[in-house]
Amino acid sequence: MAEQNASTALLTDHYELTMLSSALADGTGERPCVFEVFARKLPDGRRYGVVAGTARVLDAIADFRFTDAELAQLESTDVVDDATLAWLADYEFSGDIDGYPEGELYFPGSPILTVRGSFAEAVVLETMVLSMLNHDSAVASAAARMSSAAHGRPIIEMGGRRTHEYAAVAAARAAYLAGFATTSNLEAGRRYGISTRGTVAHAFILLHDNEEEAFRAQIAKMGTDTTMLVDTYDITAGIETAVRVAGPDLGAVRIDSGDVGPLARKAREQLDALGAKDTRIVVSGDLDEHAIAALRAEPVDAYGVGTSVVTGSGAPTAAMVYKLVEVDGRPVAKRSTHKESRGGCKAAVRRHKETGTAIEEVIHPAGSPPDPGPHDRPVQIPMVRGGQTVDDLPTLEDSRQRLRKALVSLPWEGLKLSHGEPAIPTVFTQ
Amino acid sequence: MAEQNASTALLTDHYELTMLSSALADGTGERPCVFEVFARKLPDGRRYGVVAGTARVLDAIADFRFTDAELAQLESTDVVDDATLAWLADYEFSGDIDGYPEGELYFPGSPILTVRGSFAEAVVLETMVLSMLNHDSAVASAAARMSSAAHGRPIIEMGGRRTHEYAAVAAARAAYLAGFATTSNLEAGRRYGISTRGTVAHAFILLHDNEEEAFRAQIAKMGTDTTMLVDTYDITAGIETAVRVAGPDLGAVRIDSGDVGPLARKAREQLDALGAKDTRIVVSGDLDEHAIAALRAEPVDAYGVGTSVVTGSGAPTAAMVYKLVEVDGRPVAKRSTHKESRGGCKAAVRRHKETGTAIEEVIHPAGSPPDPGPHDRPVQIPMVRGGQTVDDLPTLEDSRQRLRKALVSLPWEGLKLSHGEPAIPTVFTQ
């Protein structure tokens, strides 16, 4: 099979292993280190980010093993020397990981994941950890804005065809985490237990001699509580035919093209006049958070969202980095002229008003929390201890609930879709 | 293992299977059909697109099988009925596929892939085919502009950490197809035989007590023909130390931050003054095609490109669609108000001047080519016949060469990086 791996260990950059090789040779590879994942900034104009992908990271670390196949590949391409191959053959992460749970909000500088271990064992995870967190968090961050704009109306994720076939599966998970109701992606249904949805495409209508025959075939198989696609030819005629064929108990009609706001209004009037008062209206077709928000006053019952969510709605990657911040207990940082870097292992508390509204993200040296405020909440949780994933990590449903609560805690400006500053400031203490 | 599948068959949308179920029930599923993959338009302002992903599609179709695991999942979630499950258990694509070879240019409306078969067997491939072509073509289209801007200087692809971990592997392949020299992605090295590269990250420098120790450790393991990262602390001091430690035969220095143009110039002067006249300068750090073009006059020997290439440089998906265009030999098309759709199975010839410069993309009904011009070239090639992939399909190297030649054939305006119209017009004949 072309698309599968027996191990996640080669989903990484060449230089992780050449660095490793040099560090093993001079003994520095054994130095105790701390790496920190954070984003220097949010995507342009965004007010918050949503952490997603952590559960996938923890699974992938457990599968990060160099089997004979990986070792043979590294040997035949001369990536590393024999001593390194021998070390990789025994590789198993034995360190500790703390981090922001999935569904948590993050802000510039938030220590989203903290990896403690020897340099050797921690450095080789960099690329894979970043791939997963950057992708999934980008999708979840966009999806949360859409869920928020939809104001309780359900959204179905249907963007799999617009992104890599496995990215599609992770994107469906991230969108669900961020409040989407369902997905079209069957593999996401299998892997993550997310409820999947779908009825027919325009091809099904075109396949038949006319729209009515297509509708009859659909109802014969799916019953009347189905969603009929009514915009293949003429929407008004399509709705008339759909209700005639299915009766007034028709589940829903879907409009996938055109100016969906006015079309939804017209469709609602027509459905009501035909007695199909409970027939829902589903709209889709190039919707993003702004289009969803603009439809708030329209008689729309559900949204289908594709391209914009799987591509992060203009921000397809979260720009998180995995930086070495401590070696042998001493803080280290690149002294670059234009990128802010702070050495030292850090943790975070989120400070709130008495009302529960978040005020600031306080990032402090690990072990030196700020003077406690009455409504502070530490944000990181333990995830791995001695190489073993801890018990009772949040489930996908937990993460979904966590995000819902976190969004409620934001100052109201933080939920605005317009460009702006982060919803709360990040404060670094010494 | 969390990230692998025994089959590609669930990398698809729910509605493909519910449509299938209805079409099998009323007999329309057996109607001979033609589906066509095309893009209504190029990403905003782009002048050409590059086809990529087709080889992955053909592999994935061969792996598109419903094993017991997939059937059990579909049964337990009630996606389809028993008759459909039985049909899926025997699924094997038996139709024909023609298409634009990888590395070919495409324009609005170009029939990039033509799938002929029964409705049932062809419709279920839609989502997976689009995922692969949309992702890989988006990356290749961006990468081609970067290669073109680099004007022969090598580019290393290093964006894996900024995209989904498997998208990273496909992106490395697409970038290589589009002219990148190498990749950092080890899995792309394994799967596609692409040469991988890498030395060290800033973490390796920070791990050591000082820069000199880090450089010594690197050279001890990798020899002097390596690339030293000189911008962790102070670039001038870094270069001085690097040459002192490695000698004037040092392979290269890498600058990963700051205003790389002036820094490269300064580095070149310093290296020359130190006698390291053959030491190359590699620059990286948020480069895209425009940044690469702006560096043309600078003494840069190679580029490292990450985020921008794996995210399609602003166009992360190619917006290709998979449309039913023919049923039982009769053209079909959605009659939508705002999207141009043309029924009927089509093919394309690219028309050229005597000099070899492309003039137009002529899209004609299949079997009815236009009056032949002296320098016409049919663009599609046969790919699958009776379900079997044809022999001697182009290799990845062939596709790389094909693109190189195709870019040379464009009118010169077509290679401009600025926003503009497609390099050649698309002409539809009846």
GROMACS .gro file of C-alpha atoms in nm, chain B residues 100-303:
model
  204
  530TYR     CA    1  -0.255   1.520  -1.824
  531PRO     CA    2   0.075   1.363  -1.722
  532GLU     CA    3   0.240   1.493  -1.409
  533GLY     CA    4   0.457   1.794  -1.474
  534GLU     CA    5   0.223   1.914  -1.748
  535LEU     CA    6   0.091   2.268  -1.728
  536TYR     CA    7  -0.282   2.323  -1.697
  537PHE     CA    8  -0.511   2.617  -1.750
  538PRO     CA    9  -0.875   2.695  -1.668
  539GLY     CA   10  -1.090   2.412  -1.798
  540SER     CA   11  -0.805   2.177  -1.893
  541PRO     CA   12  -0.937   1.817  -1.870
  542ILE     CA   13  -0.674   1.703  -1.623
  543LEU     CA   14  -0.819   1.357  -1.567
  544THR     CA   15  -1.094   1.173  -1.753
  545VAL     CA   16  -1.244   0.870  -1.580
  546ARG     CA   17  -1.466   0.638  -1.784
  547GLY     CA   18  -1.662   0.358  -1.622
  548SER     CA   19  -1.999   0.275  -1.478
  549PHE     CA   20  -2.139   0.549  -1.257
  550ALA     CA   21  -2.100   0.318  -0.959
  551GLU     CA   22  -1.735   0.238  -1.006
  552ALA     CA   23  -1.632   0.589  -1.103
  553VAL     CA   24  -1.826   0.797  -0.854
  554VAL     CA   25  -1.672   0.636  -0.547
  555LEU     CA   26  -1.325   0.755  -0.650
  556GLU     CA   27  -1.417   1.124  -0.652
  557THR     CA   28  -1.305   1.240  -0.308
  558MET     CA   29  -0.975   1.056  -0.303
  559VAL     CA   30  -0.881   1.162  -0.656
  560LEU     CA   31  -0.952   1.524  -0.576
  561SER     CA   32  -0.768   1.519  -0.243
  562MET     CA   33  -0.451   1.400  -0.411
  563LEU     CA   34  -0.465   1.619  -0.720
  564ASN     CA   35  -0.575   1.932  -0.536
  565HIS     CA   36  -0.302   1.904  -0.275
  566ASP     CA   37  -0.014   1.797  -0.490
  567SER     CA   38  -0.093   2.032  -0.777
  568ALA     CA   39  -0.123   2.328  -0.538
  569VAL     CA   40   0.224   2.256  -0.404
  570ALA     CA   41   0.378   2.187  -0.745
  571SER     CA   42   0.225   2.504  -0.890
  572ALA     CA   43   0.380   2.716  -0.616
  573ALA     CA   44   0.708   2.526  -0.629
  574ALA     CA   45   0.743   2.579  -1.004
  575ARG     CA   46   0.726   2.956  -0.955
  576MET     CA   47   0.996   2.932  -0.689
  577SER     CA   48   1.219   2.715  -0.906
  578SER     CA   49   1.171   2.956  -1.188
  579ALA     CA   50   1.258   3.251  -0.963
  580ALA     CA   51   1.568   3.070  -0.836
  581HIS     CA   52   1.706   3.069  -1.189
  582GLY     CA   53   1.902   2.748  -1.161
  583ARG     CA   54   2.014   2.786  -0.802
  584PRO     CA   55   1.914   2.476  -0.603
  585ILE     CA   56   1.625   2.487  -0.356
  586ILE     CA   57   1.588   2.247  -0.067
  587GLU     CA   58   1.231   2.175   0.045
  588MET     CA   59   1.209   2.189   0.424
  589GLY     CA   60   0.845   2.262   0.502
  590GLY     CA   61   0.737   1.930   0.650
  591ARG     CA   62   0.691   2.075   0.996
  592ARG     CA   63   0.440   2.328   0.866
  593THR     CA   64   0.189   2.082   0.724
  594HIS     CA   65   0.024   1.752   0.811
  595GLU     CA   66   0.286   1.480   0.852
  596TYR     CA   67   0.176   1.283   0.547
  597ALA     CA   68   0.094   1.590   0.341
  598ALA     CA   69   0.460   1.673   0.407
  599VAL     CA   70   0.572   1.361   0.222
  600ALA     CA   71   0.352   1.434  -0.079
  601ALA     CA   72   0.456   1.799  -0.074
  602ALA     CA   73   0.823   1.702  -0.088
  603ARG     CA   74   0.746   1.490  -0.393
  604ALA     CA   75   0.548   1.768  -0.563
  605ALA     CA   76   0.822   2.022  -0.495
  606TYR     CA   77   1.086   1.790  -0.636
  607LEU     CA   78   0.871   1.731  -0.944
  608ALA     CA   79   0.854   2.110  -0.983
  609GLY     CA   80   1.230   2.153  -0.982
  610PHE     CA   81   1.341   2.161  -0.619
  611ALA     CA   82   1.678   1.993  -0.581
  612THR     CA   83   1.636   1.802  -0.256
  613THR     CA   84   1.415   1.771   0.051
  614SER     CA   85   1.462   1.746   0.425
  615ASN     CA   86   1.187   1.484   0.450
  616LEU     CA   87   1.321   1.137   0.518
  617GLU     CA   88   0.997   0.958   0.433
  618ALA     CA   89   0.994   1.128   0.092
  619GLY     CA   90   1.346   0.994   0.052
  620ARG     CA   91   1.226   0.644   0.128
  621ARG     CA   92   0.908   0.647  -0.080
  622TYR     CA   93   1.022   0.841  -0.383
  623GLY     CA   94   1.398   0.812  -0.383
  624ILE     CA   95   1.440   1.188  -0.352
  625SER     CA   96   1.778   1.294  -0.220
  626THR     CA   97   1.750   1.425   0.137
  627ARG     CA   98   1.961   1.692   0.305
  628GLY     CA   99   2.020   1.844   0.643
  629THR     CA  100   2.292   1.923   0.894
  630VAL     CA  101   2.200   2.096   1.220
  631ALA     CA  102   1.944   2.332   1.376
  632HIS     CA  103   1.998   2.614   1.623
  633ALA     CA  104   1.923   2.368   1.901
  634PHE     CA  105   2.250   2.190   1.825
  635ILE     CA  106   2.448   2.510   1.869
  636LEU     CA  107   2.262   2.599   2.189
  637LEU     CA  108   2.319   2.251   2.327
  638HIS     CA  109   2.693   2.310   2.334
  639ASP     CA  110   2.881   2.532   2.575
  640ASN     CA  111   2.969   2.766   2.292
  641GLU     CA  112   2.947   2.796   1.915
  642GLU     CA  113   3.300   2.674   1.855
  643GLU     CA  114   3.238   2.349   2.039
  644ALA     CA  115   2.924   2.292   1.838
  645PHE     CA  116   3.109   2.357   1.511
  646ARG     CA  117   3.390   2.123   1.615
  647ALA     CA  118   3.142   1.849   1.699
  648GLN     CA  119   2.969   1.894   1.364
  649ILE     CA  120   3.291   1.878   1.167
  650ALA     CA  121   3.416   1.579   1.360
  651LYS     CA  122   3.110   1.389   1.242
  652MET     CA  123   3.027   1.541   0.905
  653GLY     CA  124   3.364   1.661   0.776
  654THR     CA  125   3.438   2.008   0.648
  655ASP     CA  126   3.213   1.977   0.342
  656THR     CA  127   2.910   2.052   0.557
  657THR     CA  128   2.678   2.348   0.608
  658MET     CA  129   2.734   2.546   0.925
  659LEU     CA  130   2.454   2.746   1.079
  660VAL     CA  131   2.617   3.076   1.164
  661ASP     CA  132   2.335   3.297   1.288
  662THR     CA  133   2.269   3.166   1.638
  663TYR     CA  134   2.459   3.446   1.811
  664ASP     CA  135   2.640   3.687   1.581
  665ILE     CA  136   2.680   3.613   1.213
  666THR     CA  137   3.019   3.776   1.166
  667ALA     CA  138   3.164   3.598   1.467
  668GLY     CA  139   2.991   3.279   1.355
  669ILE     CA  140   3.151   3.287   1.012
  670GLU     CA  141   3.491   3.368   1.158
  671THR     CA  142   3.463   3.072   1.395
  672ALA     CA  143   3.332   2.840   1.125
  673VAL     CA  144   3.623   2.908   0.892
  674ARG     CA  145   3.873   2.894   1.174
  675VAL     CA  146   3.740   2.554   1.280
  676ALA     CA  147   3.673   2.404   0.936
  677GLY     CA  148   3.938   2.578   0.730
  678PRO     CA  149   3.881   2.743   0.393
  679ASP     CA  150   3.734   2.424   0.250
  680LEU     CA  151   3.416   2.466   0.455
  681GLY     CA  152   3.125   2.354   0.237
  682ALA     CA  153   2.867   2.618   0.317
  683VAL     CA  154   2.727   2.854   0.574
  684ARG     CA  155   2.355   2.893   0.635
  685ILE     CA  156   2.180   3.213   0.734
  686ASP     CA  157   1.828   3.150   0.860
  687SER     CA  158   1.716   3.488   0.990
  688GLY     CA  159   1.733   3.859   0.936
  689ASP     CA  160   1.748   4.048   0.609
  690VAL     CA  161   1.921   3.774   0.417
  691GLY     CA  162   2.016   3.980   0.110
  692PRO     CA  163   2.256   4.224   0.281
  693LEU     CA  164   2.364   3.949   0.520
  694ALA     CA  165   2.459   3.725   0.228
  695ARG     CA  166   2.660   4.003   0.070
  696LYS     CA  167   2.845   4.069   0.392
  697ALA     CA  168   2.901   3.698   0.445
  698ARG     CA  169   3.042   3.661   0.094
  699GLU     CA  170   3.290   3.941   0.150
  700GLN     CA  171   3.394   3.796   0.482
  701LEU     CA  172   3.431   3.443   0.346
  702ASP     CA  173   3.635   3.565   0.051
  703ALA     CA  174   3.858   3.768   0.280
  704LEU     CA  175   3.911   3.457   0.493
  705GLY     CA  176   4.013   3.263   0.184
  706ALA     CA  177   3.697   3.053   0.184
  707LYS     CA  178   3.617   3.150  -0.173
  708ASP     CA  179   3.437   2.826  -0.254
  709THR     CA  180   3.229   2.815   0.061
  710ARG     CA  181   2.868   2.841  -0.046
  711ILE     CA  182   2.598   3.054   0.115
  712VAL     CA  183   2.262   2.896   0.187
  713VAL     CA  184   1.975   3.118   0.296
  714SER     CA  185   1.641   3.022   0.448
  715GLY     CA  186   1.369   3.169   0.666
  716ASP     CA  187   1.022   3.254   0.533
  717LEU     CA  188   1.128   3.260   0.169
  718ASP     CA  189   0.869   3.253  -0.106
  719GLU     CA  190   0.896   3.305  -0.482
  720HIS     CA  191   0.903   3.683  -0.445
  721ALA     CA  192   1.177   3.674  -0.181
  722ILE     CA  193   1.376   3.434  -0.398
  723ALA     CA  194   1.340   3.660  -0.701
  724ALA     CA  195   1.452   3.959  -0.493
  725LEU     CA  196   1.770   3.771  -0.403
  726ARG     CA  197   1.870   3.704  -0.762
  727ALA     CA  198   2.150   3.960  -0.760
  728GLU     CA  199   2.283   3.853  -0.421
  729PRO     CA  200   2.567   3.606  -0.369
  730VAL     CA  201   2.336   3.325  -0.263
  731ASP     CA  202   2.416   2.969  -0.369
  732ALA     CA  203   2.109   2.781  -0.248
  733TYR     CA  204   1.772   2.841  -0.088
   0.00000   0.00000   0.00000
